[in-house]
Coordinates of C-alpha atoms and ligand atoms in Angstrom, one line a residue:
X1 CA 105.1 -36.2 31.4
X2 CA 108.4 -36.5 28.9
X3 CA 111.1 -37.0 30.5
X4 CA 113.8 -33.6 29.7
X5 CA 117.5 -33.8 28.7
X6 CA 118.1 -30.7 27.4
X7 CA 115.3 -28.3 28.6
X8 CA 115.6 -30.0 32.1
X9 CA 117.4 -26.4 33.3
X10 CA 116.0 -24.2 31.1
X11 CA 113.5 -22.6 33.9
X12 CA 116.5 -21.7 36.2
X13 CA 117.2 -18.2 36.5
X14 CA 120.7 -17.2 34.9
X15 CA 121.5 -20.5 33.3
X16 CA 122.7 -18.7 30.3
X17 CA 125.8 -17.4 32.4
X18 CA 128.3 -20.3 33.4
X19 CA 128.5 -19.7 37.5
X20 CA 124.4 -21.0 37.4
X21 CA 125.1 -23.6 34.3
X22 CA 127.8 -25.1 36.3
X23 CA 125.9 -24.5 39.8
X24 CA 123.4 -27.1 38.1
X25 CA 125.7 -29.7 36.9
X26 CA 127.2 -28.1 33.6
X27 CA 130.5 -29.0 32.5
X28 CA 130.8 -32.6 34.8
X29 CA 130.2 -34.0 31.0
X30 CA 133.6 -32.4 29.6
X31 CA 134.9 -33.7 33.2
X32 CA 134.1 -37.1 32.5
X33 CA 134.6 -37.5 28.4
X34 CA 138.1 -36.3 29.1
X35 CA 139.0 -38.9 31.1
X36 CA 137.6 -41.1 28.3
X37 CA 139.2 -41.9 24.9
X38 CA 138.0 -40.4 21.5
X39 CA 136.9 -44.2 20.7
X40 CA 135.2 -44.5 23.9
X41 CA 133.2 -41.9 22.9
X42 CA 132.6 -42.4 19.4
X43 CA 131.0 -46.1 20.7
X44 CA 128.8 -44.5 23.7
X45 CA 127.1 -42.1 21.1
X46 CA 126.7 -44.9 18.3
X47 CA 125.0 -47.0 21.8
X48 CA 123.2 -43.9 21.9
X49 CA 120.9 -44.5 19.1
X50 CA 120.9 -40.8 18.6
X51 CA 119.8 -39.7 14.7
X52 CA 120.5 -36.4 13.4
X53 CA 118.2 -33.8 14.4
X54 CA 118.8 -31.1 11.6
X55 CA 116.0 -32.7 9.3
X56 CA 118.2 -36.4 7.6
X57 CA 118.0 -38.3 11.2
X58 CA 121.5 -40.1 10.4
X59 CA 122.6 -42.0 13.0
X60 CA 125.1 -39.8 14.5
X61 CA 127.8 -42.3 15.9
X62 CA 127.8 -43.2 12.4
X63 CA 128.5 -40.2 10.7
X64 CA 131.1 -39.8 13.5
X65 CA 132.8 -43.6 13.0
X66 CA 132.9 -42.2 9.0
X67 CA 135.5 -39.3 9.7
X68 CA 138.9 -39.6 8.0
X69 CA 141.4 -39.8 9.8
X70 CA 144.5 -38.6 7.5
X71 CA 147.9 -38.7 8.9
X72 CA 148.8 -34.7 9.4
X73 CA 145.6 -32.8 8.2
X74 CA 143.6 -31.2 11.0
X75 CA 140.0 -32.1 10.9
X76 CA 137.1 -30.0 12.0
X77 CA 133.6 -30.3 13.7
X78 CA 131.0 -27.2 12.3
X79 CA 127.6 -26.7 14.4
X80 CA 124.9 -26.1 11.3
X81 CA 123.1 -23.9 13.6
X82 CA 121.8 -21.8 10.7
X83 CA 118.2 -23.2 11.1
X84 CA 116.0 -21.4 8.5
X85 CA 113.5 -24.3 7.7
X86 CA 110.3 -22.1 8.5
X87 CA 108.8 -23.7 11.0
X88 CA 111.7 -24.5 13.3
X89 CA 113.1 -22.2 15.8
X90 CA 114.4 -25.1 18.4
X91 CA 118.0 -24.2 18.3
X92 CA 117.0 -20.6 18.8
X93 CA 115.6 -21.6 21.8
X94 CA 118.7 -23.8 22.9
X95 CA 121.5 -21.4 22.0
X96 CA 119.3 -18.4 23.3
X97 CA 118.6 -19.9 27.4
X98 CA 120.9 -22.7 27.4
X99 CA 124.1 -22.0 25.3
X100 CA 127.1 -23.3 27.4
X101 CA 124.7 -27.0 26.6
X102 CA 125.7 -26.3 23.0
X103 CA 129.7 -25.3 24.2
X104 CA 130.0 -28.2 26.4
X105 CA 128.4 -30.5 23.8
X106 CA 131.3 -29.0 21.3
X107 CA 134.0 -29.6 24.0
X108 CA 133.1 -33.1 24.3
X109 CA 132.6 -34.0 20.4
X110 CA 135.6 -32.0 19.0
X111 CA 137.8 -34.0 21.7
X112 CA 135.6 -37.7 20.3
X113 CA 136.9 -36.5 16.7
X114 CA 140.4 -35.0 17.2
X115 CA 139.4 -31.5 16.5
X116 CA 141.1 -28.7 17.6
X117 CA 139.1 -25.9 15.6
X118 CA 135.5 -25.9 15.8
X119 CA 133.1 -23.4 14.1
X120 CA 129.3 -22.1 14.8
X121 CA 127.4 -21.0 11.4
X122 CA 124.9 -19.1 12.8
X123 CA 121.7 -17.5 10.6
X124 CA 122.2 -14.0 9.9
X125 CA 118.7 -13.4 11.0
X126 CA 119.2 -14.5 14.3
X127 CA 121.7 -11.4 14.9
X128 CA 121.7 -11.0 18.7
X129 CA 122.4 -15.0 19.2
X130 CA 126.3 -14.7 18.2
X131 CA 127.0 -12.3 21.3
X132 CA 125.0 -14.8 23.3
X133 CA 127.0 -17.7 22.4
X134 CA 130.5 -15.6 22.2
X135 CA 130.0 -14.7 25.9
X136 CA 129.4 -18.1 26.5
X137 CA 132.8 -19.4 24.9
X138 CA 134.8 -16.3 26.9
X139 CA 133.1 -17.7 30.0
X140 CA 134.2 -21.8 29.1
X141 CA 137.6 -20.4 28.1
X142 CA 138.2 -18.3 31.4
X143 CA 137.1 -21.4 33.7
X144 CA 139.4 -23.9 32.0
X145 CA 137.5 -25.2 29.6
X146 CA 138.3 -24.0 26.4
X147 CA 141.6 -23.1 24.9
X148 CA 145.0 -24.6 25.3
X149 CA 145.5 -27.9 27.4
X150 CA 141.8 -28.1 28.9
X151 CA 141.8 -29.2 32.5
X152 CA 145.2 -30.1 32.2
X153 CA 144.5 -32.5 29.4
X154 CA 146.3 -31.3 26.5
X155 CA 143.1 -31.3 24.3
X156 CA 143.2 -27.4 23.0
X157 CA 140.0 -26.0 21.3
X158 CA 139.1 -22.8 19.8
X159 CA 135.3 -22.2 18.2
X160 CA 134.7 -19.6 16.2
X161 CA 130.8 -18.2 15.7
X162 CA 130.2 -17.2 12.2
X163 CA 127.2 -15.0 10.6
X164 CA 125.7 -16.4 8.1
X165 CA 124.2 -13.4 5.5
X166 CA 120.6 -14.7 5.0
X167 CA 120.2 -17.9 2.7
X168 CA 118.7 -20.6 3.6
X169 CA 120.6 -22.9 1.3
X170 CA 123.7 -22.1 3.5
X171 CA 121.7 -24.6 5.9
X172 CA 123.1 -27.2 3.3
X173 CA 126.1 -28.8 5.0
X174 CA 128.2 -28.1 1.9
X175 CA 126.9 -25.3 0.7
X176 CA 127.3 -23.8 4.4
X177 CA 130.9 -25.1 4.2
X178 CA 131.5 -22.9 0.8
X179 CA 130.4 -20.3 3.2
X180 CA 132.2 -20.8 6.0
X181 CA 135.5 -20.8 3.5
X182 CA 134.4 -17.2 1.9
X183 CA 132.6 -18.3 -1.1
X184 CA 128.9 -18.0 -2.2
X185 CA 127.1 -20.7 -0.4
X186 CA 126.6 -23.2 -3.8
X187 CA 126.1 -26.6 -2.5
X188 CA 128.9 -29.2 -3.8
X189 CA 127.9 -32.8 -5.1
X190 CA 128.2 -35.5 -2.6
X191 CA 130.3 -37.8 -2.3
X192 CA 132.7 -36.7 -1.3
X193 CA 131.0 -36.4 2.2
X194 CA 132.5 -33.4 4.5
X195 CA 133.2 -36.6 6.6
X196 CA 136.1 -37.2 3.9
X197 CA 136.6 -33.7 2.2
X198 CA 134.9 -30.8 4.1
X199 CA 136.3 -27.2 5.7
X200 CA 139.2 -26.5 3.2
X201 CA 139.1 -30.3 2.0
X202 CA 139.8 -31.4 5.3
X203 CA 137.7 -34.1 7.2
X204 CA 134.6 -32.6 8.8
X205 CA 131.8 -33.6 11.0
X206 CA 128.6 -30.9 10.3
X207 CA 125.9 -31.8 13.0
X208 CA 122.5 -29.7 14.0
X209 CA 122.8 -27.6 17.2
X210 CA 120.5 -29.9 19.0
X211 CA 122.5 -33.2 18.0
X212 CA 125.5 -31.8 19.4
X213 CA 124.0 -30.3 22.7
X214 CA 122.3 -34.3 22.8
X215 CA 125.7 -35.3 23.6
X216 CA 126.1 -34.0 26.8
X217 CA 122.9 -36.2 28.5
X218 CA 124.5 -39.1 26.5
X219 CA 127.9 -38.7 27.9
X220 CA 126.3 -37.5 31.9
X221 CA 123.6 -40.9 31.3
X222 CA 125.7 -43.4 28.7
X223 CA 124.7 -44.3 25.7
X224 CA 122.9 -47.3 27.0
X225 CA 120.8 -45.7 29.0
X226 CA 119.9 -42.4 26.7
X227 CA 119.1 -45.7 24.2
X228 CA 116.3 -46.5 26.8
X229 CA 114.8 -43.5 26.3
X230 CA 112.2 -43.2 23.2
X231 CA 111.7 -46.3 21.5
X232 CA 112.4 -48.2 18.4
X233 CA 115.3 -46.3 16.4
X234 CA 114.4 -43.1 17.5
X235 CA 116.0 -43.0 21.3
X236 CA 116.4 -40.0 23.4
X237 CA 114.5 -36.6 23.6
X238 CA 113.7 -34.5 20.5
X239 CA 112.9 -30.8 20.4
X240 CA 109.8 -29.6 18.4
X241 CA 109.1 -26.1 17.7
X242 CA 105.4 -25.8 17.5
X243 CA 103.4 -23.0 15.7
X244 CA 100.3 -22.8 13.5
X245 CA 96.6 -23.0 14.7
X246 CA 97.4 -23.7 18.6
X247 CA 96.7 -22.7 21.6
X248 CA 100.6 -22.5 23.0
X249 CA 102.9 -22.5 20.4
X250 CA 106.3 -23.0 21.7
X251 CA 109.7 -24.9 22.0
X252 CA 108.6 -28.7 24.1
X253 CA 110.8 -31.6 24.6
X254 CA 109.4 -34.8 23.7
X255 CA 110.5 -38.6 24.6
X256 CA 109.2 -39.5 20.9
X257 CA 106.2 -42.1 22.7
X258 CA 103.8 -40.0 22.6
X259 CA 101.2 -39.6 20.1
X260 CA 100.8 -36.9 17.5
X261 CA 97.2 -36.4 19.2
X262 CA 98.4 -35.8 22.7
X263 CA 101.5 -33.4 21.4
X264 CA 98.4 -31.2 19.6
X265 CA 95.7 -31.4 21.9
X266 CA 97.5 -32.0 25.4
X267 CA 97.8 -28.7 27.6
X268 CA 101.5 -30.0 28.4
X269 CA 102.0 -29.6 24.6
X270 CA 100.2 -27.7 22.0
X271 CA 97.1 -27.1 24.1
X272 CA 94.4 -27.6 21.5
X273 CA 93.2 -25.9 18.3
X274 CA 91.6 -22.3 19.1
X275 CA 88.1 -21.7 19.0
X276 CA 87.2 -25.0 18.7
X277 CA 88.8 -25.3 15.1
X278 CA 88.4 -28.6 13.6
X279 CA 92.4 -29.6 12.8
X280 CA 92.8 -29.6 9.2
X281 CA 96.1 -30.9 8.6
X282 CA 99.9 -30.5 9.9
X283 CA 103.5 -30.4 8.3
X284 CA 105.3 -32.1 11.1
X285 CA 108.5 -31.7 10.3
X286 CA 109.9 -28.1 8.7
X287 CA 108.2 -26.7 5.3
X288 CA 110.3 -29.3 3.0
X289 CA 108.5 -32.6 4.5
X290 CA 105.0 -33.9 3.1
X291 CA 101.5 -32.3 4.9
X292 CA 99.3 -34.9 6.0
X293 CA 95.3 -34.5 6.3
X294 CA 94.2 -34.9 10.3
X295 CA 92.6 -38.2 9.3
X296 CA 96.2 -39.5 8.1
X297 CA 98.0 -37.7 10.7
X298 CA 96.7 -39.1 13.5
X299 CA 96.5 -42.8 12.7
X300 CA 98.9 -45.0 11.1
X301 CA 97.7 -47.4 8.4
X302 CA 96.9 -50.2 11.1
X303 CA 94.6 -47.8 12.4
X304 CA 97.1 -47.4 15.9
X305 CA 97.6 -43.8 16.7
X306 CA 100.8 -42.4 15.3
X307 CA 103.7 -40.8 17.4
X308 CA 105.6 -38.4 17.4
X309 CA 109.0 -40.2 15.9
X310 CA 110.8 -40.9 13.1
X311 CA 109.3 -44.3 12.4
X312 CA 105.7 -43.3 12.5
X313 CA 105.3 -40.1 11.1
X314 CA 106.9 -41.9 8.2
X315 CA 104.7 -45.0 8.3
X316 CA 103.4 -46.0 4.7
X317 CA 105.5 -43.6 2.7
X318 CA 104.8 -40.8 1.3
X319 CA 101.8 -42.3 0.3
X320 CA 100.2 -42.1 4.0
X321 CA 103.7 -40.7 6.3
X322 CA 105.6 -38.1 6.5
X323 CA 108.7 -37.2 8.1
X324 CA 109.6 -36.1 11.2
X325 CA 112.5 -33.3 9.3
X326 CA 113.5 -31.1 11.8
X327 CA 110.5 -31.0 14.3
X328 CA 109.0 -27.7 12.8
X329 CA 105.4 -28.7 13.8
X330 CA 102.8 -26.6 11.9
X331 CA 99.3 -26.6 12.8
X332 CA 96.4 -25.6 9.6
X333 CA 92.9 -25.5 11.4
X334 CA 89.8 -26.1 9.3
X335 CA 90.4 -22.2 8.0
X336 CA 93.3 -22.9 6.2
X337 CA 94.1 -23.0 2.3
X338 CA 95.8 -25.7 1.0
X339 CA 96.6 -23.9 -2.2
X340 CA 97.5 -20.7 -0.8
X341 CA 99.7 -22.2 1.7
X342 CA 101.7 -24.9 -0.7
X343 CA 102.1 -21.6 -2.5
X344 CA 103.5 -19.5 -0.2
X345 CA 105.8 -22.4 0.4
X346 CA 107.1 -23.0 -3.5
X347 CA 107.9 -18.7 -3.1
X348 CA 110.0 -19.4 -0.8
X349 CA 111.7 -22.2 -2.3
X350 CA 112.2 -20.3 -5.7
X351 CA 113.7 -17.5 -3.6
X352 CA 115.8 -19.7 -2.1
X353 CA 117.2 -22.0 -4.5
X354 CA 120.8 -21.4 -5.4
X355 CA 120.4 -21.6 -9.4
X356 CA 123.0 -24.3 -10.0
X357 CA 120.5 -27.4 -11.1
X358 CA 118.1 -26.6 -13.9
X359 CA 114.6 -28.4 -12.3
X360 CA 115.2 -26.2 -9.0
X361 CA 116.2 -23.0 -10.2
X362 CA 113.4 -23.1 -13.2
X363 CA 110.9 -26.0 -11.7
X364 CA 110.5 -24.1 -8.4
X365 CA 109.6 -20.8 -10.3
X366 CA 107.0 -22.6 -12.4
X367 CA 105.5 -23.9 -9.3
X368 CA 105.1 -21.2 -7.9
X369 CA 103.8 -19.0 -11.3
X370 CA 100.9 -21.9 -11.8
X371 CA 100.1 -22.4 -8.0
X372 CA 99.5 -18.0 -7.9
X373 CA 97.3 -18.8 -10.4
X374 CA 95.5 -21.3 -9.3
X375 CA 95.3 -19.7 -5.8
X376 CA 94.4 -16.5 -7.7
X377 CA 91.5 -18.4 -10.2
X378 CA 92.9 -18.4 -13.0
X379 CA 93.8 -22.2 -13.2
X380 CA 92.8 -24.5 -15.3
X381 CA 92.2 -28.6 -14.9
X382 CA 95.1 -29.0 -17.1
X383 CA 97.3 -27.0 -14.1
X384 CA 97.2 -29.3 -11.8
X385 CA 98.7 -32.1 -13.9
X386 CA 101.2 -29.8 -15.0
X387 CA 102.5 -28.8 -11.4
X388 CA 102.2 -32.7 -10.7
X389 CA 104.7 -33.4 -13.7
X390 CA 106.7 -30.3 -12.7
X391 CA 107.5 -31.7 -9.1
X392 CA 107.8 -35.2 -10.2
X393 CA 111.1 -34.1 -12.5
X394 CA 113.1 -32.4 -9.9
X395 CA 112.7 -35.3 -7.2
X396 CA 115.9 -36.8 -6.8
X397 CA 117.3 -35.1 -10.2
X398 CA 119.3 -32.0 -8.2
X399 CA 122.5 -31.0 -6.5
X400 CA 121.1 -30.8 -3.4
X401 CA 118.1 -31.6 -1.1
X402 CA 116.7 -28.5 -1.9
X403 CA 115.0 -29.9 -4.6
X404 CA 113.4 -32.5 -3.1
X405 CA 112.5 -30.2 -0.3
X406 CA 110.6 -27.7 -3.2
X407 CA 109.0 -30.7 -4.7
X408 CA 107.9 -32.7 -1.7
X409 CA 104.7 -29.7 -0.2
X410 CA 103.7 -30.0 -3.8
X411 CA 103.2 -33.5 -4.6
X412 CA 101.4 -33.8 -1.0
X413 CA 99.2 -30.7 -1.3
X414 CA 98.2 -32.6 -4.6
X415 CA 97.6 -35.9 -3.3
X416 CA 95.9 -35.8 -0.4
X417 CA 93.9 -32.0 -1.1
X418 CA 93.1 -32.6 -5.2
X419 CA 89.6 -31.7 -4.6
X420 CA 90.6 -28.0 -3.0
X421 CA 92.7 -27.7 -6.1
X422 CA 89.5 -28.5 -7.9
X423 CA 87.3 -26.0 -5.9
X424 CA 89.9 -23.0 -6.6
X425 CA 89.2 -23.9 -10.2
X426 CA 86.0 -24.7 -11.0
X427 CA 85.0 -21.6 -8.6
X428 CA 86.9 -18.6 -9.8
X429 CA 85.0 -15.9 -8.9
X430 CA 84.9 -16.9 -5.0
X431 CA 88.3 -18.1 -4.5
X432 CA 89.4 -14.4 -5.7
X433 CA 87.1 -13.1 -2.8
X434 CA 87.8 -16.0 0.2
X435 CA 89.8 -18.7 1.3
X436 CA 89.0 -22.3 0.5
X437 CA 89.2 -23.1 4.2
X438 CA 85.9 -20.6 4.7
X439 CA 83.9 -21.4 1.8
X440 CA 84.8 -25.3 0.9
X441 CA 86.3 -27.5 4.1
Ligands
L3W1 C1 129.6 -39.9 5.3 C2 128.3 -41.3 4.0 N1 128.6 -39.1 5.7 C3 125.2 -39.5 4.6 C4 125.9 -37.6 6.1 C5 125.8 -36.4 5.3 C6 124.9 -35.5 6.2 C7 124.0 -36.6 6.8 C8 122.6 -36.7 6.2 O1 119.8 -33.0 4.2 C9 117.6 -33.1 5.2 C10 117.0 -32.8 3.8 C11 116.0 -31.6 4.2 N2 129.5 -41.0 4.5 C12 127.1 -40.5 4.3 C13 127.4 -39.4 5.2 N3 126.2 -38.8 5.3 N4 125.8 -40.5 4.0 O2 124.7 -37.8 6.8 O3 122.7 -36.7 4.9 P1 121.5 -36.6 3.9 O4 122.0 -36.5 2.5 O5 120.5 -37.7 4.2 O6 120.7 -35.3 4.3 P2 121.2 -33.7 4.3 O7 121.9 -33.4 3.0 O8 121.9 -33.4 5.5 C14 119.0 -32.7 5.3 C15 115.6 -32.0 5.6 O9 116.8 -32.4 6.1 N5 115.0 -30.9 6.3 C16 115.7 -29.7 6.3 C17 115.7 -29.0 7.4 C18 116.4 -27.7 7.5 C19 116.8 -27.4 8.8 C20 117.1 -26.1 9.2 O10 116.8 -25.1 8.6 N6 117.8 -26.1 10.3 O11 116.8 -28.3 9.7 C21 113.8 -31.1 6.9 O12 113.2 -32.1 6.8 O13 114.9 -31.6 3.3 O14 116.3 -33.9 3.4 O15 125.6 -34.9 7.1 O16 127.0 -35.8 5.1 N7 128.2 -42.4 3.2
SF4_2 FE1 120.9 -25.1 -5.8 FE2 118.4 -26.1 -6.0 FE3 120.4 -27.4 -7.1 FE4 120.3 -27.3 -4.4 S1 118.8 -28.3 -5.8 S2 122.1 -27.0 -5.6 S3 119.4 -25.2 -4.2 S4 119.7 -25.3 -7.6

């Protein structure tokens, strides 16, 4: 059984109100990081190991050690908890049960960076989440542990919860940032990294709900021993939001040892395919990382079974990997349509794109166009190079990730499924009428 960090209280009846999250050990992390200094901190979570958990997996001590330091400007810390990846609904789940986790993990991270003015960008959609979590910072504040001179400390701390108004580009730190100031949510060119120039030009430390309620078992455990948990670069617990063709989709916490086998077929986990389905494929990591076919998915290239972590799901590239993204695990049994999905998918990203960069705003609407008609059968041999040389040009040539994130589904769907593009084509007439999953898998 994985060991839990974050989900360890989740079960506990009233944990979303502080007198139960404090009756169960909440807030003895603030207690101790305040009687620590920023730098203290800053080292226990680089000894931490802990990565990112937003979808990038940069080493957060890092990212932390990288914020400017200007003599007079105020510097902020923003919780990107505006999780729209489809697929992922993990910091739902966390803000939702467990959200004085998230408020203490603020408390202690604004204190490690010298912030006095810490934001929340929430999704729009998730519209009855921003009472949760204001309750929650009412509650800190009238026990001591928000507002001016915390437990006597002098640290002060305000955070703010902001709505975001329904665009899943806003999830992009710096477009979510333009958003945050009042302005459409265009993403800005990096460097400068909000590390440097961020909320109103001033230094900024943007980090995934999750990666900032992580702090708290670092801090309780130190980083050494959170380090001991997982293995290889990818230390600690990891949330994965699981959905698709199982049996008990859901919110788990993993240790990141255990294979991608167990996680699916495991009644701790996923509990199986239903109906006896044969697994088809899975997208491991959020919509934007590559799908792998079950035969790639499970084992690595030297034939060991692959697990559930940054370094394996990734193992051999795109070629043969994946990523682990932000651990919005979606299950396709043998049912599924490639085509149809990885078109559903390039909708979404043409919606979605912001318009600035030519190869997104116009390469995710041709994708799209040519995939419906493919998916419809009207495509044609020549179709399937095209979207092939349309996906290849905005790779790396945007803004944003976005891009990448529009381009990667395609060039999977393509590599590893050809043949069901093939089928859709050379078999018009039954693709109008039923899914390749039924008639060709
Ligand atoms: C200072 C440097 N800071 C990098 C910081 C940077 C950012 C973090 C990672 O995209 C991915 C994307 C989606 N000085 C720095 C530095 N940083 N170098 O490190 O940066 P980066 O550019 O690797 O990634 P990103 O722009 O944060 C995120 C993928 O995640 N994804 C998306 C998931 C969406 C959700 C959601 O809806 N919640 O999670 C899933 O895989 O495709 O590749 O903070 O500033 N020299
Ligand atoms: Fe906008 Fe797409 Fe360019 Fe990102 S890649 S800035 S979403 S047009």
């Amino acid at each position: 059984m994985s060991r839990k960090l974050l989900l360890k209280n989740a079960h506990i009846e009233g944990i979303r109100f502080f007198e139960a999250y404090r009756k169960n050990g909440g807030y003895a992390a603030v207690e101790k990081a305040l009687r620590m200094t920023p730098e203290e901190l800053v080292e226990q979570v680089k000894t931490s190991g802990l990565r990112g958990r937003g979808g990038a997996g940069f080493p957060t001590g890092m990212k932390w050690s990288f914020l400017a330091k200007p003599e007079g400007v105020p510097r902020h810390l923003v919780v990107n908890a505006d999780e729209s990846e489809p697929g992922t609904f993990k910091d739902r789940y966390l803000m939702e049960y467990i959200p004085h986790l998230l408020i203490e993990g603020m408390i202690i991270s604004s204190f490690a960076l010298g912030a006095n003015l810490s934001f929340i960008y929430i999704r729009g959609e998730y519209s009855w989440i921003p009472d949760i979590l204001e309750q929650a910072i009412e509650e800190a504040k009238a026990n001591g542990f928000l507002g001016k001179n915390i437990l006597g400390t002098g640290f002060d701390l305000e955070i703010f919860v902001q709505r975001g108004a329904g665009a899943y580009i806003c999830g992009e730190e710096t477009a979510l940032l333009e958003s945050l100031e009042g302005k459409r949510g265009n993403p800005r060119l990096k460097p400068p990294f909000p590390a440097v120039k961020g909320l109103w030009e001033r230094p900024t430390v943007v980090n995934n709900v999750e990666t900032i309620a992580a702090i708290v078992p670092i801090i309780e455990l130190g980083g050494e021993e959170y380090a001991k948990i997982g293995v290889g670069k990818s230390t600690g617990t990891k949330l994965i939001s699981a959905c698709g063709n199982i049996n008990k989709p859901g919110v788990y916490e993993i240790d990141m040892t255990i294979s991608v086998e167990e996680f699916i077929y495991s009644d701790e986990y996923c509990g199986g395919i239903p109906n006896g389905k044969r697994l088809k494929a899975c997208i491991p990591g959020g919509s934007s990382v590559p799908i792998l076919p079950a035969n790639l998915l499970l084992k690595t290239m030297n034939g060991e079974p692959r697990l559930m972590n940054y370094e394996s799901l990734a193992d051999g590239g795109f070629a043969t990997g994946t990523m682990m993204g932000s651990g919005g695990f979606e299950v396709l049994d043998e049912d599924q349509c490639v085509v149809k999905h990885t078109m559903s998918l390039a909708r979404f990203y043409n919606h979605e794109s912001c318009g600035q960069c030519t190869p997104c705003r116009e390469g995710t609407g041709w994708m799209y166009r040519i995939l419906q008609k493919i998916e419809n059968g009207q495509g044609t041999m020549q179709d399937i190079d095209l979207l092939w040389d349309i996906q290849s040009k905005i790779e790396g040539n945007t803004i944003c990730p976005l891009g990448d994130a529009a381009a990667w589904p395609v060039a999977a769907a393509i590599r590893h499924f050809r043949d069901e593009f093939e089928w859709h084509i050379l078999n018009p007439e039954l693709c109008r009428t039923q899914n390749y999953g039924l008639a060709g898998y």
